[in-house]
PDB file of C-alpha atoms in Angstrom:
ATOM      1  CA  UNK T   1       1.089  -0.887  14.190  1.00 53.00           C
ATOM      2  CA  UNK T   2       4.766  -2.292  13.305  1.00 54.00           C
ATOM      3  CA  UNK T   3       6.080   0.042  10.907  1.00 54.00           C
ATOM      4  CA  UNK T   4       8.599  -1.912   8.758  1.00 53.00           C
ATOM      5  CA  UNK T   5      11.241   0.419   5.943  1.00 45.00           C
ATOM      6  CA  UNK T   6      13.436  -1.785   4.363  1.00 42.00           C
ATOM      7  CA  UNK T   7      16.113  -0.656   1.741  1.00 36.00           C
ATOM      8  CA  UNK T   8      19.205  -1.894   1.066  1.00 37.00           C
ATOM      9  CA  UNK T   9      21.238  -2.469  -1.855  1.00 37.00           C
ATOM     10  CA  UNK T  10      24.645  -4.556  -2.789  1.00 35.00           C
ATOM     11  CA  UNK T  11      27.314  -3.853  -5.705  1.00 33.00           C
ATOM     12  CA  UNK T  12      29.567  -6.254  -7.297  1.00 33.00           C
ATOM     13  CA  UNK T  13      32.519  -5.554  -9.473  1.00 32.00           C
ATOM     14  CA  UNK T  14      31.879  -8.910 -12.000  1.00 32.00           C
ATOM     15  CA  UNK T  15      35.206  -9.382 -14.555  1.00 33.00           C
ATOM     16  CA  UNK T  16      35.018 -12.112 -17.691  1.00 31.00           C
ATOM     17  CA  UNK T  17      36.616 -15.299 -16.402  1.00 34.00           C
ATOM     18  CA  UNK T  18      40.110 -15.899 -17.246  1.00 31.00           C
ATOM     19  CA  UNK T  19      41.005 -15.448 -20.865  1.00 28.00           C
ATOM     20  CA  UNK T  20      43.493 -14.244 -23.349  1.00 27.00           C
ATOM     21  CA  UNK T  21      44.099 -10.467 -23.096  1.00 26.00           C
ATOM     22  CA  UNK T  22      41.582  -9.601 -26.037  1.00 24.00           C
ATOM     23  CA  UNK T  23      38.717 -10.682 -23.704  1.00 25.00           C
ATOM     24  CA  UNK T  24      36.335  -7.812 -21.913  1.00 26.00           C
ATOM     25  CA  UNK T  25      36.714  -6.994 -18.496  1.00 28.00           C
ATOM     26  CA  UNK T  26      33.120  -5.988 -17.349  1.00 36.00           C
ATOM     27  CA  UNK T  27      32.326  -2.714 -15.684  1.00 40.00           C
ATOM     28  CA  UNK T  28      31.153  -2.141 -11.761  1.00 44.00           C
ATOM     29  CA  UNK T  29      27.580  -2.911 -12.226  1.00 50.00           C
ATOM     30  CA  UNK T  30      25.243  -2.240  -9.104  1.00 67.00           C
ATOM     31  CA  UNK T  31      22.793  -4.947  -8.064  1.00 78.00           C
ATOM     32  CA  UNK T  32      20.384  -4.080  -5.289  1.00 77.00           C
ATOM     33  CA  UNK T  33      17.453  -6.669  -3.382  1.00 83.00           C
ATOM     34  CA  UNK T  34      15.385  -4.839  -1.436  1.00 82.00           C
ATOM     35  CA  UNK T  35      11.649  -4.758  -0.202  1.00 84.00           C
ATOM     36  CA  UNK T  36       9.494  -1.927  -0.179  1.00 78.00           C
ATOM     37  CA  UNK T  37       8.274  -0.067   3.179  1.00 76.00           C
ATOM     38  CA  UNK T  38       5.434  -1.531   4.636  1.00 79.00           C
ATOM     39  CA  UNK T  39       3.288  -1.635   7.958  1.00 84.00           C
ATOM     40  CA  UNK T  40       2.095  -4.664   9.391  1.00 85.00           C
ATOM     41  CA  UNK T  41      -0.445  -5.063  12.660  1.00 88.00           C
ATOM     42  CA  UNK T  42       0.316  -8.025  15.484  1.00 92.00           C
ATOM     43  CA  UNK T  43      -1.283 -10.591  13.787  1.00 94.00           C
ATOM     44  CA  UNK T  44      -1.731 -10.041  10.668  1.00 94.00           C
ATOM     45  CA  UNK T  45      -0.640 -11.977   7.169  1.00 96.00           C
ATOM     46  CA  UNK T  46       0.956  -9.630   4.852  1.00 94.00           C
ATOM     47  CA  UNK T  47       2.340 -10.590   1.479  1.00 95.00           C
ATOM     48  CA  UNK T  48       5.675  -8.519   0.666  1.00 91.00           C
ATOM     49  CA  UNK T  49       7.771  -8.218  -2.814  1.00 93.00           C
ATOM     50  CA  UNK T  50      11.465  -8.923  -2.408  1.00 92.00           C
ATOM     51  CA  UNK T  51      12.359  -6.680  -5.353  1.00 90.00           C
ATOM     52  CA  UNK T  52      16.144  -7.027  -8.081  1.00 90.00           C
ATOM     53  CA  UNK T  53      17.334  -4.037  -9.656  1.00 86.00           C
ATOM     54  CA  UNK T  54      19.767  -6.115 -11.776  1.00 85.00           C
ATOM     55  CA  UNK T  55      20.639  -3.398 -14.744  1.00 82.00           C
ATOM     56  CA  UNK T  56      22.936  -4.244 -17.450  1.00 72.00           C
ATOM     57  CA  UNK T  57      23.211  -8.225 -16.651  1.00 72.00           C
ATOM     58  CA  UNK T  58      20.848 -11.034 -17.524  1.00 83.00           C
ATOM     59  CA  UNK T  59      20.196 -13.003 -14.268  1.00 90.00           C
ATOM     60  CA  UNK T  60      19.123 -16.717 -14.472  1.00 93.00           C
ATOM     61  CA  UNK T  61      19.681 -17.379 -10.973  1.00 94.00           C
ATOM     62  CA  UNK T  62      19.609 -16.367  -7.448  1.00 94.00           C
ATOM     63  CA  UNK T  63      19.568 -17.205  -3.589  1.00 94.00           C
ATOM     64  CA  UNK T  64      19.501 -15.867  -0.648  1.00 93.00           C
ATOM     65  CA  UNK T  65      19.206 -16.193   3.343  1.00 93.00           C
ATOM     66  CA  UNK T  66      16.473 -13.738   5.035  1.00 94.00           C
ATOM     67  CA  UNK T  67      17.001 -13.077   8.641  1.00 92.00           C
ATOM     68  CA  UNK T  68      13.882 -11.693   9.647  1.00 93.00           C
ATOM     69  CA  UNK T  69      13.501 -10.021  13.424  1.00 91.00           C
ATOM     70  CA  UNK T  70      11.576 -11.537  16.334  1.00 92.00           C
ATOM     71  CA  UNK T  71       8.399 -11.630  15.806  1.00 94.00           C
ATOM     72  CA  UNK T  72       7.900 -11.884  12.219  1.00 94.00           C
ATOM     73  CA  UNK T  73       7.824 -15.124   9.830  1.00 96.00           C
ATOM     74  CA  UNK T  74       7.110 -16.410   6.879  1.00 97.00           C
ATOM     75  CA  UNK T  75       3.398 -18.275   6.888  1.00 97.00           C
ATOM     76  CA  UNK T  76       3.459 -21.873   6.303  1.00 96.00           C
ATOM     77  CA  UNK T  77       1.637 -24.923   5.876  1.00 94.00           C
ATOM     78  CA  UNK T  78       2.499 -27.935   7.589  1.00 92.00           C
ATOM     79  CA  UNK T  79       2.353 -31.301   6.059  1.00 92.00           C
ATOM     80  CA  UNK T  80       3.501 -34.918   6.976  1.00 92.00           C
ATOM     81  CA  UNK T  81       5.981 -32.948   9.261  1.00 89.00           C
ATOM     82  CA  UNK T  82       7.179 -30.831   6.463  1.00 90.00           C
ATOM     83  CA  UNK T  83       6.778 -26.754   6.668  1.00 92.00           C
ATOM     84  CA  UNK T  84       5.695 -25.597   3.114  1.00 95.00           C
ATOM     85  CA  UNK T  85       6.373 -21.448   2.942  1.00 97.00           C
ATOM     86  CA  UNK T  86       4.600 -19.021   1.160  1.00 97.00           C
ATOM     87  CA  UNK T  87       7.163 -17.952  -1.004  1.00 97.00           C
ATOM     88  CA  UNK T  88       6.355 -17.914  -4.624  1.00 97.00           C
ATOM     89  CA  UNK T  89       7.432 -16.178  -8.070  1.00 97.00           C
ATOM     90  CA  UNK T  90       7.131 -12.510  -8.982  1.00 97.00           C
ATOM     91  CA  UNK T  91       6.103 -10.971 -12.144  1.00 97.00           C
ATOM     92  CA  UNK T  92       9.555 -11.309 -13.123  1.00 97.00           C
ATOM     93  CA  UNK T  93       9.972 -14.719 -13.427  1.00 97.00           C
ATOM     94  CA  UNK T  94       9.527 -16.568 -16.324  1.00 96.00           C
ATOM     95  CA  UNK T  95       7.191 -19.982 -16.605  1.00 96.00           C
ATOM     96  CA  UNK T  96      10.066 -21.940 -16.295  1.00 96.00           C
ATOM     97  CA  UNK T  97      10.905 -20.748 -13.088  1.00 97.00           C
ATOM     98  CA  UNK T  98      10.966 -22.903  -9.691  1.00 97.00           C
ATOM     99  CA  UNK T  99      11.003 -21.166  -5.944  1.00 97.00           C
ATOM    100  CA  UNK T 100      12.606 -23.359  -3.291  1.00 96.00           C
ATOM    101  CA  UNK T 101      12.613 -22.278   0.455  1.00 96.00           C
ATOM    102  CA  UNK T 102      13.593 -23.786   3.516  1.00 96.00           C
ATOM    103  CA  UNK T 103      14.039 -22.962   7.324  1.00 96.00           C
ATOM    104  CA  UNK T 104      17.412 -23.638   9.174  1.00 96.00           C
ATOM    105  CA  UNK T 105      17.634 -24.893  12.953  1.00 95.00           C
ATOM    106  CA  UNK T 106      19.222 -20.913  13.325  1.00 95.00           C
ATOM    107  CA  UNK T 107      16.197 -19.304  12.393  1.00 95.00           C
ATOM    108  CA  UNK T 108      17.331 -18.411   8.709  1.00 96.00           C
ATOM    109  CA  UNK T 109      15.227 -19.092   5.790  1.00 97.00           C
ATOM    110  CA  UNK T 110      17.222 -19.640   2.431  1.00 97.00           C
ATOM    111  CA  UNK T 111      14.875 -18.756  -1.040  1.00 97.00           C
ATOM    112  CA  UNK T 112      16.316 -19.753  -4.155  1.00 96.00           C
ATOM    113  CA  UNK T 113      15.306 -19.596  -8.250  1.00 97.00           C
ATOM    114  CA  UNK T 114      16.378 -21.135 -10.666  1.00 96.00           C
ATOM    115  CA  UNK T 115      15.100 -21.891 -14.830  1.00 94.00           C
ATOM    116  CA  UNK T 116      15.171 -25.415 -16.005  1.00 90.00           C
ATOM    117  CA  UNK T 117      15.715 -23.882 -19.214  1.00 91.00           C
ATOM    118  CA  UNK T 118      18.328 -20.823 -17.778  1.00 89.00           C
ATOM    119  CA  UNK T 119      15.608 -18.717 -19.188  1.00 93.00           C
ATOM    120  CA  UNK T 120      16.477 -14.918 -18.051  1.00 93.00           C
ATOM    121  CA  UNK T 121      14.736 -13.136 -15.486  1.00 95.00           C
ATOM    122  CA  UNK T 122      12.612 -10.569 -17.355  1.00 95.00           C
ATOM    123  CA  UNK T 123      13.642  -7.035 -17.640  1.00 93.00           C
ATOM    124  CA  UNK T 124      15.958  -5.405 -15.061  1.00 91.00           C
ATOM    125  CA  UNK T 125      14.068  -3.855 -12.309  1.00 92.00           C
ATOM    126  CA  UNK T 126      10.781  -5.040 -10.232  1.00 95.00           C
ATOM    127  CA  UNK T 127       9.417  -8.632  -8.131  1.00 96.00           C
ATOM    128  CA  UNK T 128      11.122 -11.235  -7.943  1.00 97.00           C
ATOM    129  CA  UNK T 129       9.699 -12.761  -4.750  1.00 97.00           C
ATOM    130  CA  UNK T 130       6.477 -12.634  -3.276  1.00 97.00           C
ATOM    131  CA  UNK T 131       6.332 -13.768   0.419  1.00 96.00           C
ATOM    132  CA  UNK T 132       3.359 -13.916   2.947  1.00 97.00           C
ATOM    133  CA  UNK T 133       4.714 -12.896   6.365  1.00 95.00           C
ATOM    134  CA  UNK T 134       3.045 -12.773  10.069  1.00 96.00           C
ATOM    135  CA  UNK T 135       3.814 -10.487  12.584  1.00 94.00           C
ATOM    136  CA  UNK T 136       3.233 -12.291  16.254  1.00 95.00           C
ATOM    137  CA  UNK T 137       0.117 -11.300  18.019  1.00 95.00           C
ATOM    138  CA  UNK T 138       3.091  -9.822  20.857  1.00 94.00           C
ATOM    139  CA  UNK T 139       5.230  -7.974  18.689  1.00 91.00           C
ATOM    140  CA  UNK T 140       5.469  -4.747  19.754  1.00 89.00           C
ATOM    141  CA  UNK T 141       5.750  -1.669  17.877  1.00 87.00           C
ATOM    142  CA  UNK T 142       9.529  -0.236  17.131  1.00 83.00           C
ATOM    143  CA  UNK T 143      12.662  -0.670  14.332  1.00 79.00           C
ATOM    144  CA  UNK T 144      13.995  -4.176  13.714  1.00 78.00           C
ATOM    145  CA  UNK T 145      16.748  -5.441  11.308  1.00 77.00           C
ATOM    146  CA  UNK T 146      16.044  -8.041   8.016  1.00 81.00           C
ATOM    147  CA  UNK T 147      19.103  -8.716   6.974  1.00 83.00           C
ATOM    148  CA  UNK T 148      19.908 -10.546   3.424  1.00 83.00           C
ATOM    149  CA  UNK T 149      22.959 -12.526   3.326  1.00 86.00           C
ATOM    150  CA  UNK T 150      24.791 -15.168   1.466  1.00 87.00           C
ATOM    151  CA  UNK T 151      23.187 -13.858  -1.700  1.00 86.00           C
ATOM    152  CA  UNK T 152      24.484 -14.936  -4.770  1.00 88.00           C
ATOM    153  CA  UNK T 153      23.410 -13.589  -8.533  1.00 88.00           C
ATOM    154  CA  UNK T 154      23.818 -16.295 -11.501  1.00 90.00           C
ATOM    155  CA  UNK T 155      24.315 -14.491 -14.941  1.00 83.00           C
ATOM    156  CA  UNK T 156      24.852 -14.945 -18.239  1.00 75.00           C
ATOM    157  CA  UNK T 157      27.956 -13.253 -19.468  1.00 77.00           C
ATOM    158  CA  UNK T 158      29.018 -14.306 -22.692  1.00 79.00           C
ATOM    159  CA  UNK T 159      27.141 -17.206 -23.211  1.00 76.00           C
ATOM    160  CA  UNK T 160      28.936 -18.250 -19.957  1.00 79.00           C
ATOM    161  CA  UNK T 161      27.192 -18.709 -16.211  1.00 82.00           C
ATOM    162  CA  UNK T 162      29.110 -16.465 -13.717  1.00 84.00           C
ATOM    163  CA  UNK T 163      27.887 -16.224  -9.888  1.00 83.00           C
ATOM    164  CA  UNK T 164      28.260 -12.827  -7.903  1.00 78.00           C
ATOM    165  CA  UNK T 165      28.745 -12.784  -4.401  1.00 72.00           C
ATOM    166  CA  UNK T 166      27.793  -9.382  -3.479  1.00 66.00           C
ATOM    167  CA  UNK T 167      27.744  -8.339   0.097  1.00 63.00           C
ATOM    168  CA  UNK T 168      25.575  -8.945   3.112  1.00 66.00           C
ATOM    169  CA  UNK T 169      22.646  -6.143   3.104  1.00 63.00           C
ATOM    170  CA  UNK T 170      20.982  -4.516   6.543  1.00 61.00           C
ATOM    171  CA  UNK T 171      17.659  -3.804   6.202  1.00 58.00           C
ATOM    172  CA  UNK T 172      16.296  -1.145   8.646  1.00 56.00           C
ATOM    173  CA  UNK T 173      13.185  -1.905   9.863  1.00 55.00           C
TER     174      UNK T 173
END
């Protein structure tokens, strides 16, 4: 059995966009992406939640890159030479709501949401993400790193879209 615990978190100090001196500077407000712990045999399909803790902030956008370790990936489907993952919506999304993923020649997959509409994702805490994952028939048991990087938060502040780079997140595992 291939134990995996994942936690990790990010925080962001987000300020109004340049204005006169009447405008509100916004507070630290702590963001955190994170997956709960789960155990997955060699070769088996698993489907995991990739989880926002947004409080305070409307979000009506996000992306990131998942490095996952070797031995684990996200199930696809294969089509006219295309991979199609098995990433789709949480209970958080809205209707409007598309999920694009992709691999990169690296290894890295980048998932990314977005509202036609900028509809808000609901509430502030929960799923986001669901993804179906494999572990390879060889991987052995021990603790492996999933890192999330280049994650950015779109949210509405004001009226106005403003994206948060918060910082690259380790994920033991």
């Amino acid at each position: 059995v291939v134990s995996i615990t994942l936690s990790g978190a990010f925080s962001n100090k987000l300020e109004a966009p340049a204005a006169p001196a009447s405008m509100t500077t916004y507070n630290e407000v702590a963001s955190s992406v994170f997956i709960e712990p789960f155990q997955i045999n060699p070769g088996e399909e698993k489907e995991i939640l990739v989880n926002l803790n947004n409080p305070d902030l409307g979000v009506i956008s996000f992306q990131f890159d998942l490095i996952l370790p070797e031995g684990l990936e996200i199930v696809y489907e294969e089509e006219y030479g295309e991979k199609y993952f098995f990433v789709d919506k949480g209970s958080r999304l809205p209707r409007s709501y598309q999920v694009e993923s992709t691999q990169f020649t690296d290894g890295k997959y980048r998932i990314l949401a977005y509202s036609n509409k900028n509809d808000l994702v609901r509430g502030t805490s929960g799923d986001i993400v669901t993804i179906k994952v494999k572990a390879a028939e060889t991987m052995p048991d021990g603790i492996y790193t999933i890192n999330f990087v280049e994650t950015v938060l779109t949210k509405e502040v004001d009226g106005e879209s403003v994206s948060v780079y918060p910082e690259n997140t380790s994920c033991a595992v």
